[in-house]
Short mmCIF file of C-alpha atoms and ligand atoms in Angstrom, two decimals:
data_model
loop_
_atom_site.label_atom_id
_atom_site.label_comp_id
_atom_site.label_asym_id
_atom_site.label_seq_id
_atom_site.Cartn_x
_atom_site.Cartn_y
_atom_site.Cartn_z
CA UNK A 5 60.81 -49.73 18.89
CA UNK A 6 63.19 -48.23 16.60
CA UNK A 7 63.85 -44.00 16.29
CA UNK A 8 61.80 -43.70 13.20
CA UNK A 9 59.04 -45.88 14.81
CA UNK A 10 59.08 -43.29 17.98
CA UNK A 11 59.82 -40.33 15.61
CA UNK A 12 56.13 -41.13 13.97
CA UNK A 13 54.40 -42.08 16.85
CA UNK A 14 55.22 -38.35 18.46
CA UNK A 15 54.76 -36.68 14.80
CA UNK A 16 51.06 -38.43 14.71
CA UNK A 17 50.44 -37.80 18.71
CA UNK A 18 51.54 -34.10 18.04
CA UNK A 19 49.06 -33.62 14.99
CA UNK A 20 46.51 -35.09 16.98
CA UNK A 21 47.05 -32.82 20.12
CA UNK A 22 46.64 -29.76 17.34
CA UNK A 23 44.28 -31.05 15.28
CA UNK A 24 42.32 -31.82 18.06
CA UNK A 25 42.66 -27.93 19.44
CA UNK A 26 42.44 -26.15 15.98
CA UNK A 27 39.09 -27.76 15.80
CA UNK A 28 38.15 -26.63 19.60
CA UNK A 29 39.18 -22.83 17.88
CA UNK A 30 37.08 -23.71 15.16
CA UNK A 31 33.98 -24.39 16.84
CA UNK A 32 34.98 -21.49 19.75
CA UNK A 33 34.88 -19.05 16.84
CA UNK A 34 32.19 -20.47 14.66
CA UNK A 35 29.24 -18.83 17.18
CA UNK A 36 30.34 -15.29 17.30
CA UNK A 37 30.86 -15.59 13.39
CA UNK A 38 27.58 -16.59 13.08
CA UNK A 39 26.08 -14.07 14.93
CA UNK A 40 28.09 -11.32 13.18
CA UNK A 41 27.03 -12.66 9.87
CA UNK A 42 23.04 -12.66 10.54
CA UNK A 43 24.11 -8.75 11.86
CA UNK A 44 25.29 -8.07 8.52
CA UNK A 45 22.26 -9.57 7.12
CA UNK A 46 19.83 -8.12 8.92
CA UNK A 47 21.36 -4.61 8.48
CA UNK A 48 21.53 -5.83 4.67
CA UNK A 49 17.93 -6.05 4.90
CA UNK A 50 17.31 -3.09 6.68
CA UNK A 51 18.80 -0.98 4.74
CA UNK A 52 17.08 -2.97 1.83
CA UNK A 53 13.59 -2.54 3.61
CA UNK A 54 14.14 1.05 3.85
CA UNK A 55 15.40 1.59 0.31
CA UNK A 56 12.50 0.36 -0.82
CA UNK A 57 10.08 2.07 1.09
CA UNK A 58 12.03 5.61 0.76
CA UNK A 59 10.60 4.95 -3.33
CA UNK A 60 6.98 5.84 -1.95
CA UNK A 61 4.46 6.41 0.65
CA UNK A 62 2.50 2.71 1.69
CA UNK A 63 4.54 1.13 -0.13
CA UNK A 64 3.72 -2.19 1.12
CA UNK A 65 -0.32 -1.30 0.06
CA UNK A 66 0.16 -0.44 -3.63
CA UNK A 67 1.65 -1.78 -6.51
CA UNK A 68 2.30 1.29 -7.88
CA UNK A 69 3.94 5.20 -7.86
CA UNK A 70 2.21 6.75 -11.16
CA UNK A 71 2.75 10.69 -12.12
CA UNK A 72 -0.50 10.69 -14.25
CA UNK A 73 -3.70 8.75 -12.80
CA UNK A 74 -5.76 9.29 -10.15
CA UNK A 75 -7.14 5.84 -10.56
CA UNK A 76 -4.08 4.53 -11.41
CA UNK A 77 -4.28 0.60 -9.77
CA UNK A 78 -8.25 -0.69 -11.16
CA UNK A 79 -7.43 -4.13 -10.43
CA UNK A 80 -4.12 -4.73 -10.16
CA UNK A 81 -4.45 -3.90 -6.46
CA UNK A 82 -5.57 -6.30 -3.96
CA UNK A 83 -7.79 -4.67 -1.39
CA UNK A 84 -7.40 -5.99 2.35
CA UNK A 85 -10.59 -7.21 3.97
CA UNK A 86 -9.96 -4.17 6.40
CA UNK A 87 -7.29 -1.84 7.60
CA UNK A 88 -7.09 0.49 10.28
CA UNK A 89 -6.52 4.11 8.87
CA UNK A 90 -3.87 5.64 11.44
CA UNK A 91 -5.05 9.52 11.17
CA UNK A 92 -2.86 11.05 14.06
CA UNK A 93 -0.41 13.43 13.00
CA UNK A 94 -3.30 14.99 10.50
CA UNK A 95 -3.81 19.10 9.94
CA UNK A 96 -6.69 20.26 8.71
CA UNK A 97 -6.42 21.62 4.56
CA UNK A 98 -8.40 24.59 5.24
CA UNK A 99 -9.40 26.35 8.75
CA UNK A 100 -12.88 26.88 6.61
CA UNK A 101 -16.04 25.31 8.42
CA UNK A 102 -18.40 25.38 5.26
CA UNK A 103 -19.66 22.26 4.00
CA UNK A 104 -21.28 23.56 0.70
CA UNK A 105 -21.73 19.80 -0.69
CA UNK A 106 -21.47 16.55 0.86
CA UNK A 107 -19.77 13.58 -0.17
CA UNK A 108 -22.57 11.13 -2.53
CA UNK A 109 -24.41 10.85 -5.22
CA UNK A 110 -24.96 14.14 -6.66
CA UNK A 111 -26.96 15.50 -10.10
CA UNK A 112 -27.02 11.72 -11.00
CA UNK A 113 -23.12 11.34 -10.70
CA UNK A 114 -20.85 10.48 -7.40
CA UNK A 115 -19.55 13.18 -5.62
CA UNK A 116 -16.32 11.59 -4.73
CA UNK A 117 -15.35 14.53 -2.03
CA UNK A 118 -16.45 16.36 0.25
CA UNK A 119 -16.70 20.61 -0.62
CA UNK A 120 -15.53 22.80 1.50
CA UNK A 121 -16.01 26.72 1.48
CA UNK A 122 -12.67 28.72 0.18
CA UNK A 123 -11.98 31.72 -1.51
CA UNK A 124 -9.62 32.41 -4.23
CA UNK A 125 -6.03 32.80 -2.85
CA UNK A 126 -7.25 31.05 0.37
CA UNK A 127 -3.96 28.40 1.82
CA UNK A 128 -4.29 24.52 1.18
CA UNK A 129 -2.32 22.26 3.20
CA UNK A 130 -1.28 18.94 2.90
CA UNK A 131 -3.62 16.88 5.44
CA UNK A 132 -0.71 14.40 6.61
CA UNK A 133 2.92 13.60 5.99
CA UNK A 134 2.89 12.54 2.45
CA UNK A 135 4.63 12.55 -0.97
CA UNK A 136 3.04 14.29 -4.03
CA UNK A 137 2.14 12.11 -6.65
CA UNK A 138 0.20 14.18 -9.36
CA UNK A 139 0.32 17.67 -10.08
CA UNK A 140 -1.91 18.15 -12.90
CA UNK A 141 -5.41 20.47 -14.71
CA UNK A 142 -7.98 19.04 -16.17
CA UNK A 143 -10.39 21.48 -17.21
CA UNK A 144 -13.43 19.38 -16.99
CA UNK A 145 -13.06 17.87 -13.39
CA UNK A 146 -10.70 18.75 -10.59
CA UNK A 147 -9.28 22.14 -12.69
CA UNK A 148 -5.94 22.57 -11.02
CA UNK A 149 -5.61 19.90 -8.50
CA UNK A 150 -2.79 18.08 -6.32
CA UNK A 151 -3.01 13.96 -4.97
CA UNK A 152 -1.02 13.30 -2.32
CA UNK A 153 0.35 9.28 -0.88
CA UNK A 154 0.21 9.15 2.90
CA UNK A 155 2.41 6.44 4.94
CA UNK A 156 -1.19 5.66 6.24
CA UNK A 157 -2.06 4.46 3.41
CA UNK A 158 -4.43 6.97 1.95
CA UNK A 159 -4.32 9.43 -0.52
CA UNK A 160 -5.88 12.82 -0.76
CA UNK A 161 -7.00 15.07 -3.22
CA UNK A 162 -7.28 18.62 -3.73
CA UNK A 163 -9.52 20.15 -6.40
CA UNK A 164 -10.04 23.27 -8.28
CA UNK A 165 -7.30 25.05 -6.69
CA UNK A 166 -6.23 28.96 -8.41
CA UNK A 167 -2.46 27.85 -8.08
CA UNK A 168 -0.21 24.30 -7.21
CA UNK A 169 2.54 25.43 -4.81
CA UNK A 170 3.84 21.99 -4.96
CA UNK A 171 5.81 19.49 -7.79
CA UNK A 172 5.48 16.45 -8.31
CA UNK A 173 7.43 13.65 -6.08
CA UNK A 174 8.04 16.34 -3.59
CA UNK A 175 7.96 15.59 0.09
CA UNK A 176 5.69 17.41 2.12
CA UNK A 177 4.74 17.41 6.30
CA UNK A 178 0.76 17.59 7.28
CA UNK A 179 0.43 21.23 7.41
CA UNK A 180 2.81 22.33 4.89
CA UNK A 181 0.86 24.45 1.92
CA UNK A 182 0.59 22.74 -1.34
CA UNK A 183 -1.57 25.40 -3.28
CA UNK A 184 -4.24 28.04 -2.89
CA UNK A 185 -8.32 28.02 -3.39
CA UNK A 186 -9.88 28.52 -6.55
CA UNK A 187 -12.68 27.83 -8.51
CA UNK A 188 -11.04 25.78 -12.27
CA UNK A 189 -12.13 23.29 -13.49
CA UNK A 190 -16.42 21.64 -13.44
CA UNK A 191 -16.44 24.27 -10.46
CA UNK A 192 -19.04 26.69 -9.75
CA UNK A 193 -17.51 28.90 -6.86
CA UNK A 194 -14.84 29.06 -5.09
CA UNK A 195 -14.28 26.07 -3.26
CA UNK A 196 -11.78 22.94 -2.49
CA UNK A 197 -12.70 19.20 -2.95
CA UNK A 198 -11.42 17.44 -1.15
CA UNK A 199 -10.61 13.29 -1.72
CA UNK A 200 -9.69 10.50 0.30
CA UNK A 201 -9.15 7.51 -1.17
CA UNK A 202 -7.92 3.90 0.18
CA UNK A 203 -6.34 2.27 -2.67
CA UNK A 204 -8.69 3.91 -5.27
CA UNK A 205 -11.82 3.52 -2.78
CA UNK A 206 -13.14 6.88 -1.78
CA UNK A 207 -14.05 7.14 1.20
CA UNK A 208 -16.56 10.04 2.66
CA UNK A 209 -13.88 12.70 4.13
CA UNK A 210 -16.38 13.58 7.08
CA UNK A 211 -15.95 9.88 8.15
CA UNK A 212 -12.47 11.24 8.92
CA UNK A 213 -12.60 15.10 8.88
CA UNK A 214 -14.60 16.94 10.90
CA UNK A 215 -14.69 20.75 9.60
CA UNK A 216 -16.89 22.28 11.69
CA UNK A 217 -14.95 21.44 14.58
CA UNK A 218 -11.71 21.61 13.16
CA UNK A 219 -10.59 18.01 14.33
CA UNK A 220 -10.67 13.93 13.28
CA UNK A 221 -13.21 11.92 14.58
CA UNK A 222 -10.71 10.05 16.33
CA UNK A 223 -7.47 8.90 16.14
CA UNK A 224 -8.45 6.27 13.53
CA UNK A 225 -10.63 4.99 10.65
CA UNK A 226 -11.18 1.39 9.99
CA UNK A 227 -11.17 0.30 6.69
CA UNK A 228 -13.71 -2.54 5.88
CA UNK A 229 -14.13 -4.10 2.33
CA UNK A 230 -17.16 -3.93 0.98
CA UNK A 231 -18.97 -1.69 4.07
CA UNK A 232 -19.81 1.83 2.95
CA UNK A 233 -17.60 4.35 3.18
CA UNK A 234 -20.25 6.75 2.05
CA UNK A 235 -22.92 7.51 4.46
CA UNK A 236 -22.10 10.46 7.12
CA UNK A 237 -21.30 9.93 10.16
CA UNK A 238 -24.51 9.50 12.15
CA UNK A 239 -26.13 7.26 10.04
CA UNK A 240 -22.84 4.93 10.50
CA UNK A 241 -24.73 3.30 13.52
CA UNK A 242 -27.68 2.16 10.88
CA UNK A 243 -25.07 0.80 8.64
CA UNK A 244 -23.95 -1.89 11.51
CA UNK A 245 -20.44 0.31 11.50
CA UNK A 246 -18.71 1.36 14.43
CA UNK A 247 -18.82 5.03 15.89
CA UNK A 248 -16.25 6.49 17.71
CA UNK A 249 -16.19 9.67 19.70
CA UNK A 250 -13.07 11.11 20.27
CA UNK A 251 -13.64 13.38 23.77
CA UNK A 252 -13.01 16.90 24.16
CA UNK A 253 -12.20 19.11 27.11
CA UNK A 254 -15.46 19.83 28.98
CA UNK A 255 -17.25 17.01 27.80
CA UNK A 256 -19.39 14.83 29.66
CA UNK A 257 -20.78 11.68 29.47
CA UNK A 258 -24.36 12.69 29.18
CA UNK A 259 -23.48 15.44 26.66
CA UNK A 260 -21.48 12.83 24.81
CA UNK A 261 -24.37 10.85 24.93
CA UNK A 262 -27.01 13.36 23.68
CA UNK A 263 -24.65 14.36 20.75
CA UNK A 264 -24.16 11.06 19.24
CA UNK A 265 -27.62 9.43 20.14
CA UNK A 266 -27.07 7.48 22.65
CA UNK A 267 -27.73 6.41 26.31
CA UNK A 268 -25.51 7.28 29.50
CA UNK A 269 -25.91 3.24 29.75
CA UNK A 270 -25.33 2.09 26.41
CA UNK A 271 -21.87 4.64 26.26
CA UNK A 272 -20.77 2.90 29.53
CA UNK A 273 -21.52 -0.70 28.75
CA UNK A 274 -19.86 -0.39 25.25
CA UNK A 275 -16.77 0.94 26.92
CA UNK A 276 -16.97 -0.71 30.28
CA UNK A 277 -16.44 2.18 32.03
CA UNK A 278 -19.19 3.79 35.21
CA UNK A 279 -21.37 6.90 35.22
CA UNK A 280 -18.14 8.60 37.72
CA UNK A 281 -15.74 7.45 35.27
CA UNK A 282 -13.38 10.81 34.83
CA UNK A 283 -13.19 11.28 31.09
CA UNK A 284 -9.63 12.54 29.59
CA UNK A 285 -9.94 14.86 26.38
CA UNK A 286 -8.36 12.60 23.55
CA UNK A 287 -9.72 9.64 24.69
CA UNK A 288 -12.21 7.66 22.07
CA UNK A 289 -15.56 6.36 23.39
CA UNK A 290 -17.26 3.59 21.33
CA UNK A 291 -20.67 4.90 20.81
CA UNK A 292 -22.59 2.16 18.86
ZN1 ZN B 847 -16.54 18.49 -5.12
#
C-alpha cells in the first residue's frame, strides 16, 4: 500500500465514522423537532379555533351572524336530530311571575313566546351569556325588541320593550340589562315576549323558564327534531317526552311526586333510587 492508497482509506474511514454520527444527531434530534412542530400546530389551531368562534355565539350550530333577521337561516341550516340545551348559568329577564299568554296558537296565528307581566320602565335582562345580534322596531310585531345568540346555542327574544339599552354585536353576561318594559309594537299592555329559538325553531319558553318560581326546570333542555317544543310542561309526559324535576330545598319525594303526577314508585324506579333516598336541592329527578 502506497501513502495516497492509506491517505484515502483513512479520508473514507473518517467520513464514514462522521457520517455515520451526523446521522445518529439527525435522528436524536428529529423526535423532539417533531414534537415541537405538532406544538406549534396545535397552538396554530387553537388560536385558529378560537378566532373563529370569538366571530359569534354557537358558532359551530349556525351558518350565519345577520344584523337584520330574526329568521335569518330558513334552510340553509341543518338541524341536528337532537341537542342538549345547556341552561346553567341562566337569570331570569324579569323577576315578574305573570303569565298573561302562553306560548301556541293564538287568535288563529302562533304565539311564538311566552308573555310575561311588565310595566313600562320595568328592567330586562339578558337570560344567558350572549352576544346581541339585532337591535331593531317593527311597529307591527315585536315594537322595540332585542335577539340575543347564546354559546348554548339558543337565541332569545325580547319584545315590545319602551327602550333598547343595548347595540348591536355587543357582549352581554346573563343578568346584565338590555332594555326596559313597554308596550310598542302589535301589543296591547304592557308586557315582554319573550322567544327562544333553536336555530329558528321556537321552542315554548316554559319548557325552559319557569316564572312563577323564578327558576329552570332543570339544568337542561333536550332538543329533539321533529318532537314538539310547544305543549307546556305537564302535558310533556303525553307527548312521549321526557320530564325532569329539578329538586328544591324542602322537597320530598312524595311532594315531588304529587306535583308532577306521579307515583313514589314510578319516581324511584325511573331514577333507581329508594323511598329513604336523601334528596339534594339541585339534583334532577326523571319523572316520566
Ligand atoms: Zn307575545
Amino acid at each position: 500500500m502506497n501513502f495516497n492508497c492509506i491517505k484515502t482509506v483513512a479520508v473514507a474511514i473518517v467520513a464514514m465514522v462522521s457520517l455515520n454520527s451526523f446521522s445518529q444527531d439527525l435522528i436524536a434530534r428529529q423526535a423532539p423537532i417533531d414534537r415541537k412542530l405538532k406544538a406549534v400546530d396545535s397552538l396554530a389551531l387553537q388560536k385558529q379555533i378560537k378566532a373563529e368562534q370569538s366571530k359569534y355565539p354557537a358558532y359551530s350550530l349556525y351558518p350565519n351572524w345577520n344584523n337584520e333577521y330574526v329568521h335569518a337561516y330558513g334552510n340553509s341550516v341543518s338541524i341536528p336530530d337532537s341537542f342538549r340545551i345547556d341552561l346553567t348559568g341562566f337569570c331570569m329577564p324579569t323577576p315578574s311571575t305573570r303569565i298573561t299568554s302562553p306560548f301556541g296558537p293564538r287568535w288563529r296565528r302562533m304565539h311564538n313566546g311566552l308573555d310575561v307581566k311588565v310595566n313600562i320602565g320595568d328592567t330586562i335582562v339578558a337570560a344567558f351569556d350572549g352576544k346581541v345580534r339585532i337591535v331593531k322596531f317593527e311597529r307591527r310585531g315585536y315594537g322595540n325588541y332585542v335577539v340575543i345568540r347564546h354559546e348554548n346555542g339558543i337565541e332569545t327574544v325580547y319584545g315590545h320593550l319602551s327602550k333598547q339599552l343595548v347595540n348591536i354585536n355587543q357582549t352581554v353576561k346573563a343578568g346584565e340589562p338590555i332594555g326596559l318594559g313597554g308596550n310598542t309594537g302589535r301589543s296591547t299592555g304592557s308586557h315582554l315576549h319573550f322567544e327562544i329559538r333553536f336555530l329558528g325553531v321556537a321552542i315554548n319558553p316554559a319548557l325552559m323558564f319557569d316564572f312563577a318560581r323564578q327558576d329552570v326546570t332543570a339544568d337542561s333542555y333536550l332538543f329533539v327534531k321533529n318532537r314538539s317544543h310547544s305543549s307546556s310542561h305537564t302535558s310533556l309526559a303525553s307527548n312521549g317526552a321526557i320530564k325532569y324535576y329539578k329538586v328544591r330545598k324542602g322537597d320530598s319525594l312524595s311532594k315531588i311526586a304529587v306535583r308532577n303526577g306521579v307515583s313514589v314508585n314510578t319516581l324511584c324506579k325511573l331514577n333507581r333510587i329508594t323511598k329513604t333516598t336523601i334528596l339534594r336541592p339541585g339534583q334532577v329527578l326523571r319523572c316520566s
